[in-house]
PDB file of C-alpha atoms in Angstrom:
ATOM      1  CA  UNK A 855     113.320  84.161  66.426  1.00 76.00           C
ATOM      2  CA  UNK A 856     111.518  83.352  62.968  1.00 80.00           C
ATOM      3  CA  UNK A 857     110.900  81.591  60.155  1.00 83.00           C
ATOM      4  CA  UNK A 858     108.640  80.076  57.634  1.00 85.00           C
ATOM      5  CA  UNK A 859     105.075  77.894  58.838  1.00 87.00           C
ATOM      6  CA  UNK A 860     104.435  77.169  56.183  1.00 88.00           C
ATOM      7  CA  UNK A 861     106.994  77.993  52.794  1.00 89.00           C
ATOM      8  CA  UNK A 862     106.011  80.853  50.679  1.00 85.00           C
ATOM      9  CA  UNK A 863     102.542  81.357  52.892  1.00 91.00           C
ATOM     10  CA  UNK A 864     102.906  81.797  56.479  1.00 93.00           C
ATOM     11  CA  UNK A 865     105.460  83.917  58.279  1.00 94.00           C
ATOM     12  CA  UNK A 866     106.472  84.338  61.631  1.00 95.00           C
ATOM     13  CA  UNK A 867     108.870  86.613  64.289  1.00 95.00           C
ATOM     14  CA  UNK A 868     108.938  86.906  67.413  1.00 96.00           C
ATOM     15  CA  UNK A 869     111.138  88.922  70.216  1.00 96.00           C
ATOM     16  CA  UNK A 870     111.565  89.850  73.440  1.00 97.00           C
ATOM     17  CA  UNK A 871     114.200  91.973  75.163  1.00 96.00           C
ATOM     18  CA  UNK A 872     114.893  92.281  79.001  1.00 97.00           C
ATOM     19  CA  UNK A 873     116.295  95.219  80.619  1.00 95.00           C
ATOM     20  CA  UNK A 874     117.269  95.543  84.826  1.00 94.00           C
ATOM     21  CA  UNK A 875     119.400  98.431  86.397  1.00 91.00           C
ATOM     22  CA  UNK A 876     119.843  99.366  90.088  1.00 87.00           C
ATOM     23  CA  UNK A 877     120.428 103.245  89.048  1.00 83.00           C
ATOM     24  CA  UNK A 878     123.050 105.218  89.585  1.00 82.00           C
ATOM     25  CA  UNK A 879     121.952 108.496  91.303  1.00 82.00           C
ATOM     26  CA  UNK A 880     121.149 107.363  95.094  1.00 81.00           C
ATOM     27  CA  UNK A 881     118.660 109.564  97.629  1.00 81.00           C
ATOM     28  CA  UNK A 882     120.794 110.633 100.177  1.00 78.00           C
ATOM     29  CA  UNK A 883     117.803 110.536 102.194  1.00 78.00           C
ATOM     30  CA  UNK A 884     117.684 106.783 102.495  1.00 80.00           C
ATOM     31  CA  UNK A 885     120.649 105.177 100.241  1.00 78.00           C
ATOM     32  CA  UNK A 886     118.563 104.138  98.214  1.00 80.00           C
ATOM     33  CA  UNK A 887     118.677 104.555  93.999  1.00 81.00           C
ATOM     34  CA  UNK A 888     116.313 107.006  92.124  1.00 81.00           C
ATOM     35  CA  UNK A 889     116.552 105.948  88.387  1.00 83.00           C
ATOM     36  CA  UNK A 890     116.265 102.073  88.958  1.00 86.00           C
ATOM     37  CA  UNK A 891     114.761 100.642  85.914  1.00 91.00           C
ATOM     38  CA  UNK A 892     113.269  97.214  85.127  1.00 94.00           C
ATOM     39  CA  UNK A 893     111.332  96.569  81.759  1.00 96.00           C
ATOM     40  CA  UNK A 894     110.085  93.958  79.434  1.00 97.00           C
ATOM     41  CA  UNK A 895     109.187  94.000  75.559  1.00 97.00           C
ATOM     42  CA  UNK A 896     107.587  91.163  73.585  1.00 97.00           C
ATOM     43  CA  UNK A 897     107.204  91.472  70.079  1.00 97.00           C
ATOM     44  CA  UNK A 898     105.295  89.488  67.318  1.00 96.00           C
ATOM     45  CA  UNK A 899     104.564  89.441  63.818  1.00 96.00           C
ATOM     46  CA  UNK A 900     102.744  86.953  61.448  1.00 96.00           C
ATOM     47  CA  UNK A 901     102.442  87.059  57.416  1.00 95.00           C
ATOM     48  CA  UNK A 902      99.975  85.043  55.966  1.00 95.00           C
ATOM     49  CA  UNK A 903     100.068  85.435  51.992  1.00 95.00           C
ATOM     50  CA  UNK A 904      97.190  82.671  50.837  1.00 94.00           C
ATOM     51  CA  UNK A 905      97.038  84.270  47.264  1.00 93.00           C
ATOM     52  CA  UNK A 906      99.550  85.592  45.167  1.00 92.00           C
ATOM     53  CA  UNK A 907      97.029  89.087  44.827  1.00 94.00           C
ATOM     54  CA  UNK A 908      96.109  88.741  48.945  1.00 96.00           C
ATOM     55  CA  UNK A 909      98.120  89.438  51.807  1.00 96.00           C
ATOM     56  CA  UNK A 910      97.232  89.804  55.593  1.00 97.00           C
ATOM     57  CA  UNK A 911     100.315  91.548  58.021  1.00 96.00           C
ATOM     58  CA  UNK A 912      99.172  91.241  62.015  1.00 97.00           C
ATOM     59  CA  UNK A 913     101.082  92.913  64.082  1.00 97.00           C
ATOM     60  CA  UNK A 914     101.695  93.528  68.149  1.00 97.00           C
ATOM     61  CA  UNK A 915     103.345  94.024  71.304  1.00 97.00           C
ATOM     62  CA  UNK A 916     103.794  93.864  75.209  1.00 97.00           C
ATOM     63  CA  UNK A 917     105.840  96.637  76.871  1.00 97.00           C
ATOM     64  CA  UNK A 918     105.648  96.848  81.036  1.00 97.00           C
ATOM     65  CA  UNK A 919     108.438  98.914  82.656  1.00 95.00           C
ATOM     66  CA  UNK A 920     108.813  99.917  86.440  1.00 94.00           C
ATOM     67  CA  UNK A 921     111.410 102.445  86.974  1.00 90.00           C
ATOM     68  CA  UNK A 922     112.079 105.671  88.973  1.00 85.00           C
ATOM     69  CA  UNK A 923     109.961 109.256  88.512  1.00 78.00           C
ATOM     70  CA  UNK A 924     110.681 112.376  88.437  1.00 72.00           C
ATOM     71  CA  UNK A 925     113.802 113.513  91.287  1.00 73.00           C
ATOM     72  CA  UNK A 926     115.485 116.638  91.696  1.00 73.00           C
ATOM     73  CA  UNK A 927     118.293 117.961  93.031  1.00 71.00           C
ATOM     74  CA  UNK A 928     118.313 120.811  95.727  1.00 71.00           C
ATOM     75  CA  UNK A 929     120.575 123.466  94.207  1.00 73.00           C
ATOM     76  CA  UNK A 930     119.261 126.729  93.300  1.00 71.00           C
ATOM     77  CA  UNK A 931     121.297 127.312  90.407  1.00 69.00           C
ATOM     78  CA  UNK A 932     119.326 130.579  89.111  1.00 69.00           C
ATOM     79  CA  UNK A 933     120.398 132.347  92.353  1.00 67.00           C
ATOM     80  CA  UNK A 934     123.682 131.196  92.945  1.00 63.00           C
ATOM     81  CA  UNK A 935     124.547 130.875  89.115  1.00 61.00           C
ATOM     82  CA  UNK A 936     122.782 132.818  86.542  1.00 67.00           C
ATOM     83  CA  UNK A 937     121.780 129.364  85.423  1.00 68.00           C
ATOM     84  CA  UNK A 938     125.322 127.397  84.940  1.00 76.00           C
ATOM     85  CA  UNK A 939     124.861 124.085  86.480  1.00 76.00           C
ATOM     86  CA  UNK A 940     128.617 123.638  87.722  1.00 78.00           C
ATOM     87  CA  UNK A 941     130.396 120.346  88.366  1.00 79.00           C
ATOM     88  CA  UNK A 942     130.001 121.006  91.961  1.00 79.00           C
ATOM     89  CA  UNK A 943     126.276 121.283  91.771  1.00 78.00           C
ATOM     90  CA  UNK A 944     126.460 118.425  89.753  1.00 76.00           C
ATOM     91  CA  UNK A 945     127.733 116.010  92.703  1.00 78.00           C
ATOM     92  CA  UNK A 946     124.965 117.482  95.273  1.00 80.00           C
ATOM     93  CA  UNK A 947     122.507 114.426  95.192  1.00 81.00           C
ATOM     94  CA  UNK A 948     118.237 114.600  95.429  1.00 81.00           C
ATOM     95  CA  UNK A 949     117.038 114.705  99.061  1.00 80.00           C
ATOM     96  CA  UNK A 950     113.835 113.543  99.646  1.00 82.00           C
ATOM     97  CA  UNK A 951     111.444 111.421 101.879  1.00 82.00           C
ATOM     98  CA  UNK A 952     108.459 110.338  99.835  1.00 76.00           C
ATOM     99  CA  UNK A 953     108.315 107.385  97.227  1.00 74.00           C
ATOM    100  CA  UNK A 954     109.418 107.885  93.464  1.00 83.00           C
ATOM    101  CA  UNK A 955     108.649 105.754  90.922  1.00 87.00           C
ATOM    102  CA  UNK A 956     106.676 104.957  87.569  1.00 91.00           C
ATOM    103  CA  UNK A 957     105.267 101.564  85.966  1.00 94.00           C
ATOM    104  CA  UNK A 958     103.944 101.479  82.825  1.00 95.00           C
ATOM    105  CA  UNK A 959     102.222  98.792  80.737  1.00 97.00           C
ATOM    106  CA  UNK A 960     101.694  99.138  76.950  1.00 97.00           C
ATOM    107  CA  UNK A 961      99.881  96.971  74.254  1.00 96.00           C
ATOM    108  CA  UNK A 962      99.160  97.504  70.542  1.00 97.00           C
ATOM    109  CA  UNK A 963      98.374  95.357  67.935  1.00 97.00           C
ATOM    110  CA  UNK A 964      97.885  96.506  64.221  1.00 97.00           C
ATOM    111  CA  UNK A 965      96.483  94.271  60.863  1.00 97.00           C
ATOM    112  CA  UNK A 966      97.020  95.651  57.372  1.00 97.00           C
ATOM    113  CA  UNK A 967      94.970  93.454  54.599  1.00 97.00           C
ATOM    114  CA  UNK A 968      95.915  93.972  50.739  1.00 96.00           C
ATOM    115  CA  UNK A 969      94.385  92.773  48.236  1.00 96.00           C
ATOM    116  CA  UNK A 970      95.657  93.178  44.507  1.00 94.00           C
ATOM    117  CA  UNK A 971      93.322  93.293  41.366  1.00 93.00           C
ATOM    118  CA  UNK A 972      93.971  94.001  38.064  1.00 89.00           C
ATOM    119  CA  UNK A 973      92.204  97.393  38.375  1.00 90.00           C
ATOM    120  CA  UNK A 974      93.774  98.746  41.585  1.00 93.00           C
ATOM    121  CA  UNK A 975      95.235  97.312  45.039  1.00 95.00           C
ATOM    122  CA  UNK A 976      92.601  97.749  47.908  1.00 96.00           C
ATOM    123  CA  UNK A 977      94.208  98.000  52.000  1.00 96.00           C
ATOM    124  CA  UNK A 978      93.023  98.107  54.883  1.00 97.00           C
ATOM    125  CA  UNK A 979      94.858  99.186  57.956  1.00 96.00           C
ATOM    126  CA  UNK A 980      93.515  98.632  61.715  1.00 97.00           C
ATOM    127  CA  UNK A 981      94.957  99.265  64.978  1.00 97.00           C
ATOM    128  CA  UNK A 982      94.678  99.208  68.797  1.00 97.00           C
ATOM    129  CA  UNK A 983      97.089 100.492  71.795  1.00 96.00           C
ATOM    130  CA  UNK A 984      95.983 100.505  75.317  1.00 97.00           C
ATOM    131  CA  UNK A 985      98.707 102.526  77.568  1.00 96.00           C
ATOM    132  CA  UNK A 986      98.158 102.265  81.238  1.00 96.00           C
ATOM    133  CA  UNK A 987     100.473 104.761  83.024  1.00 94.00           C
ATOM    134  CA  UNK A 988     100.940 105.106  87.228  1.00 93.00           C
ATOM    135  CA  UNK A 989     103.490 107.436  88.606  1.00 89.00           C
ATOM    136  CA  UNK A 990     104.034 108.723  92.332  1.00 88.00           C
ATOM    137  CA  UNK A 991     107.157 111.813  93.137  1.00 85.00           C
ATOM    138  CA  UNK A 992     108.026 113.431  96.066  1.00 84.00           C
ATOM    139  CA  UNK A 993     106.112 116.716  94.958  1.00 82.00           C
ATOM    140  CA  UNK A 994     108.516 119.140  97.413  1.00 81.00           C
ATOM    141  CA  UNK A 995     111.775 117.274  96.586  1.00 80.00           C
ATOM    142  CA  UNK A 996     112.788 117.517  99.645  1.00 81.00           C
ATOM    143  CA  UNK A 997     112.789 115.629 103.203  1.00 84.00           C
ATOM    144  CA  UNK A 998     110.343 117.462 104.437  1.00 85.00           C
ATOM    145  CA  UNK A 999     106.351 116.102 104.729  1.00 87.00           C
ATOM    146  CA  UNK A1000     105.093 119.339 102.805  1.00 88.00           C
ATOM    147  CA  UNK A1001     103.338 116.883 100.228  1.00 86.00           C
ATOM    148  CA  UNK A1002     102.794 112.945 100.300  1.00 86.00           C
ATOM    149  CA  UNK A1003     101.094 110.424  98.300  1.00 85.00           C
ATOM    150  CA  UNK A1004     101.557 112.207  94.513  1.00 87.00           C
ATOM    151  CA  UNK A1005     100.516 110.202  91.795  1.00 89.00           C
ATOM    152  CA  UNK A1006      98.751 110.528  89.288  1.00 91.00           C
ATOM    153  CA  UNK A1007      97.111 107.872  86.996  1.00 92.00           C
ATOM    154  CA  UNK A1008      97.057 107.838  83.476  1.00 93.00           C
ATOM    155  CA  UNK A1009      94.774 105.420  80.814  1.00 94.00           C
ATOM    156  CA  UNK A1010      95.262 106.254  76.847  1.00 94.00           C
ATOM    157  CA  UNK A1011      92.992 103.873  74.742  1.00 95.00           C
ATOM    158  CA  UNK A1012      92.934 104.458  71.005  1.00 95.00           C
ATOM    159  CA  UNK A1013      91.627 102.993  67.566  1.00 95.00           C
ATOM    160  CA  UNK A1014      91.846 103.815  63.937  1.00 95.00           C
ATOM    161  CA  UNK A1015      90.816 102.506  60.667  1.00 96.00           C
ATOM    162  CA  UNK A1016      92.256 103.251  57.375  1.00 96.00           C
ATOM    163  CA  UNK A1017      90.632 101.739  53.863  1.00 96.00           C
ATOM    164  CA  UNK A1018      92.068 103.044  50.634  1.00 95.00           C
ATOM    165  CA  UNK A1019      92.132 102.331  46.736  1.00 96.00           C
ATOM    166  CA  UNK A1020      95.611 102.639  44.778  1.00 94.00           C
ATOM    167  CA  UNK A1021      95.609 102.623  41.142  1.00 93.00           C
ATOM    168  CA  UNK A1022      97.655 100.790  38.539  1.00 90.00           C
ATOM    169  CA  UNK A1023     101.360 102.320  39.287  1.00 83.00           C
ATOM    170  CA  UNK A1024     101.235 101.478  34.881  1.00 83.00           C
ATOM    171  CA  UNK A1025      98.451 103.404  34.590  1.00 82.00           C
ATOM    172  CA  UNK A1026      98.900 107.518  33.339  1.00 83.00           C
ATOM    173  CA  UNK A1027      96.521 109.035  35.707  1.00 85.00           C
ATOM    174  CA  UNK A1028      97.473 107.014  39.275  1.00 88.00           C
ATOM    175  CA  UNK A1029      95.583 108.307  42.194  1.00 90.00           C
ATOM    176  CA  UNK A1030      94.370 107.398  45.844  1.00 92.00           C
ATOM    177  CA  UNK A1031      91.274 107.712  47.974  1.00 94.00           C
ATOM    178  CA  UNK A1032      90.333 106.724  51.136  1.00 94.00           C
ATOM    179  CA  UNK A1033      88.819 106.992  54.522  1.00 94.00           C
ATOM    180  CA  UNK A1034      90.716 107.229  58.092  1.00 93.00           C
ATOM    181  CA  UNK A1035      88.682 107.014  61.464  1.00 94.00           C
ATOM    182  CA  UNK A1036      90.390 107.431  64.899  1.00 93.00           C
ATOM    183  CA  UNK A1037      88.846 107.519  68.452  1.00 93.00           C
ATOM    184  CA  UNK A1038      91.008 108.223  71.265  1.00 93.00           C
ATOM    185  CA  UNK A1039      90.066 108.418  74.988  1.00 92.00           C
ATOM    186  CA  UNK A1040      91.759 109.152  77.725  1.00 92.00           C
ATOM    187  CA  UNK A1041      91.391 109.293  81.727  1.00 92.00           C
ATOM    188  CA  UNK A1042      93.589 111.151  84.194  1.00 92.00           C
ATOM    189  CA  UNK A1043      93.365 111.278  87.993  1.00 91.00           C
ATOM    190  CA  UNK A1044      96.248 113.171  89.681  1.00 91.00           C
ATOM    191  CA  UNK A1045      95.992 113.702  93.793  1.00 91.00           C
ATOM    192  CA  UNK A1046      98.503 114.435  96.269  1.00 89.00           C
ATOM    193  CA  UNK A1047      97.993 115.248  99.873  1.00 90.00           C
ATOM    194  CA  UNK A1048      99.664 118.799 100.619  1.00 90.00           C
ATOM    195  CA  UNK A1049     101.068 120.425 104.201  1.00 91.00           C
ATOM    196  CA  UNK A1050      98.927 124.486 103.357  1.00 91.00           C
ATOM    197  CA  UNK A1051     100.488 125.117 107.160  1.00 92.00           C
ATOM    198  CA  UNK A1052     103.899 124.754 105.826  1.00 91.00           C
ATOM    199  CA  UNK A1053     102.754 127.453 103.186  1.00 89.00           C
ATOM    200  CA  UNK A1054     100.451 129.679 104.451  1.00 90.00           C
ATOM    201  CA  UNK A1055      99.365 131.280 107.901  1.00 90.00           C
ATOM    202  CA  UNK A1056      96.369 130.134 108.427  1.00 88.00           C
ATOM    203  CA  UNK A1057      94.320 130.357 111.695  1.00 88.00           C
ATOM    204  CA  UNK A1058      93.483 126.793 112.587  1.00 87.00           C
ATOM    205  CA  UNK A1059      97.275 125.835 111.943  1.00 91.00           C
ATOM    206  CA  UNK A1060      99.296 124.782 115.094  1.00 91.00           C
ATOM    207  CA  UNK A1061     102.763 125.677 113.365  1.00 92.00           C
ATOM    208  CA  UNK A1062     104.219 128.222 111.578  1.00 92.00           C
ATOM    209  CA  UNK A1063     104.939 128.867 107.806  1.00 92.00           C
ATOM    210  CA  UNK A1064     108.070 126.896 107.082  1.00 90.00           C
ATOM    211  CA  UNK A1065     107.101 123.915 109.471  1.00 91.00           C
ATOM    212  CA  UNK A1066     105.944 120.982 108.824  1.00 90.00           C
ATOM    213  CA  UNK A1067     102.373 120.518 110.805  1.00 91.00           C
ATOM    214  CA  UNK A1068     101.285 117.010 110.393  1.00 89.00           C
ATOM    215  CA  UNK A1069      97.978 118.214 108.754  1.00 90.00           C
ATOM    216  CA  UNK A1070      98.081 116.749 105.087  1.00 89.00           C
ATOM    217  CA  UNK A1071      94.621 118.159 103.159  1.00 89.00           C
ATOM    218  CA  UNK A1072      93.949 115.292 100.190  1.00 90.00           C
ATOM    219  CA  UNK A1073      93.680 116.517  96.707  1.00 88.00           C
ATOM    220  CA  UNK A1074      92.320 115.043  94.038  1.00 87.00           C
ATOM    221  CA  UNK A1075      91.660 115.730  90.271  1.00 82.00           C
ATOM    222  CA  UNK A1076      89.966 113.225  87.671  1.00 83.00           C
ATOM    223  CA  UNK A1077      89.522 114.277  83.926  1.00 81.00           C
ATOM    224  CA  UNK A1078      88.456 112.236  81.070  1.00 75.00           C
ATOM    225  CA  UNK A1079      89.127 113.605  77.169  1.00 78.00           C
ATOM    226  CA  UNK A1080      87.994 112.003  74.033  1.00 78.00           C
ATOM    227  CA  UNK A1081      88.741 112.431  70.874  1.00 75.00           C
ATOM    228  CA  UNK A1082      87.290 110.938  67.557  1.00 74.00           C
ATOM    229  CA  UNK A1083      87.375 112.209  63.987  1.00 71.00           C
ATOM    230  CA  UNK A1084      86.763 111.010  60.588  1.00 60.00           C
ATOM    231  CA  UNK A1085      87.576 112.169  56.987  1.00 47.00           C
ATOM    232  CA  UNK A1086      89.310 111.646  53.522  1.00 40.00           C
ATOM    233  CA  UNK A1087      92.610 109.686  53.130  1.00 38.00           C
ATOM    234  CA  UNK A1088      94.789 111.699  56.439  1.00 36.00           C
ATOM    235  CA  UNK A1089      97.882 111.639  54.990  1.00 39.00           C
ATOM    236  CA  UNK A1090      97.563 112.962  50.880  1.00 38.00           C
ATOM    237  CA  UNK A1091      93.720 112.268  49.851  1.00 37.00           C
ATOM    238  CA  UNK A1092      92.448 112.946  47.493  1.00 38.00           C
ATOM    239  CA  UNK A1093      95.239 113.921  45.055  1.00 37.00           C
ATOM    240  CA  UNK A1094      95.556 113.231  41.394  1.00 36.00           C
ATOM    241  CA  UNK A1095      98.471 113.758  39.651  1.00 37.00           C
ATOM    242  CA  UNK A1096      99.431 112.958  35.445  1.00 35.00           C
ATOM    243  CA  UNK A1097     102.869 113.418  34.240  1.00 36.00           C
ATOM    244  CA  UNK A1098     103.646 113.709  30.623  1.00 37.00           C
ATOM    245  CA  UNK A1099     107.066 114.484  28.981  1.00 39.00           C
ATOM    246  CA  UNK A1100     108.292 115.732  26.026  1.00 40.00           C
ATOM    247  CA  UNK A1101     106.624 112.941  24.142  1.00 39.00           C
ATOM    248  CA  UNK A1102     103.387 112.733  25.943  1.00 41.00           C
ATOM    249  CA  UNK A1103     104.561 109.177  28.023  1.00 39.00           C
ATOM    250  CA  UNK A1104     104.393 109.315  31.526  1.00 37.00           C
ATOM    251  CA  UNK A1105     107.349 110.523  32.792  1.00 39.00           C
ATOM    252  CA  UNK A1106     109.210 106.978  33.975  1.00 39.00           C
ATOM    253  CA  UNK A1107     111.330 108.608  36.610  1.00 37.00           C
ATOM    254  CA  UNK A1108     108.553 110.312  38.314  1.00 36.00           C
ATOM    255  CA  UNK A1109     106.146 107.453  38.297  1.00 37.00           C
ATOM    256  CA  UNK A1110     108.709 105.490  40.019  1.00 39.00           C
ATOM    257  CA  UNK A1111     108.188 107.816  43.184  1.00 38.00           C
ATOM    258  CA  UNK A1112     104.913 107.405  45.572  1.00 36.00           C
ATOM    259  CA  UNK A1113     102.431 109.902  44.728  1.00 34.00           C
TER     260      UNK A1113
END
């Protein structure tokens, strides 16, 4: 939906789509389906032009999803062959015991302000996402208890700023400068709680290799990354460029196109 505010000054959209799906490829471990899939998406958008020469464009969204993870099936297909995934394989369906699934949420919101003068167009472009990420597989894909509780949590937060002068598209000599900033950070914990009797022959184990002993050691990993930089225009900045043809005019065809 959308529609003028207010006529020739205020603009406005909004959307929002709906999506729900049992999933079609079951877990013959418990009947029930791997690649369900429920998600929502809101849009908006709002123009407010209060001056001819001055414009403001504010942007954003709302995306949450939970859905299935990662599954496969249990066909060796390099061994039996070369590769070749063959219809039968195809039909064999995932086998395993653990929980599998992933929920996202996502926001962003972005503002570009323009403002027109007679000697060049000034803009300014901001923006904001936030992506929060949770996910949980069966890590053996299989029925057995080798590893339980996988999952691994994921938080993405990022920024950037963009200013930049245009010149006169009339103008023989057009150019651009500007400035970009961007910090990023992100946090990851991944931990999974894993069966090392089932895998190795160790002395305080009560089973053998290749048996499941009831002994789950917790794992755990956390790791944080950020990321920030700062500089001229990202994109094509600085860069001059004057065109002249045969009868030293600015070529008309050329000036047409974005530097």
């Amino acid at each position: 939906a959308g529609g003028a505010l207010i006529p020739d000054t205020l603009l406005a959209r909004a959307t929002v789509k709906y999506y729900d799906t049992d999933g079609w490829i079951e877990n013959q471990f418990d009947g029930n389906d791997l690649d369900h899939d429920e998600n929502v998406k809101v849009t908006g958008r709002l123009i407010w032009q209060p001056t001819d020469a001055l414009s403001f464009d504010l942007r954003g969204s709302y995306y949450d999803q939970d859905t299935g993870s990662l599954w496969f099936s249990p066909v060796n297909v390099l061994d039996v062959s070369g590769g070749e995934i063959t219809e039968d394989m195809a039909r064999v369906k995932p086998d395993q015991n653990a929980d599998s699934f992933s929920n996202r949420t996502i926001y962003d919101v972005s503002l570009v302000a323009e403002l027109e003068t007679s000697f060049g167009t000034f803009t300014s472009i901001s923006a904001y996402d936030d992506i929060d990420v949770l996910f949980e597989e069966d890590l053996d894909i299989t029925a057995f208890t080798v590893t339980d509780n996988t999952r691994q949590a994921r938080q993405t937060k990022g920024f950037s700023q963009e200013v930049r002068f245009t010149s006169p598209a009339e103008q023989r000599l057009r150019y651009i400068v500007g400035a970009y900033y961007q910090n990023t950070q992100r946090d990851v914990a991944t931990s999974t709680d894993l069966d090392f009797c089932f895998l190795l022959p160790l002395p305080f184990c009560p089973t053998p290799p290749g048996v499941e002993s009831g002994i789950l050691v917790p794992l755990a990993l956390s790791v944080r990354a950020s990321m920030s930089n700062a500089g001229q225009h990202a994109r094509q900045c600085p860069r001059v460029r004057l065109l002249l043809d045969e009868t030293g005019k600015l070529n008309q065809a050329v000036r047409d196109k974005r530097l």
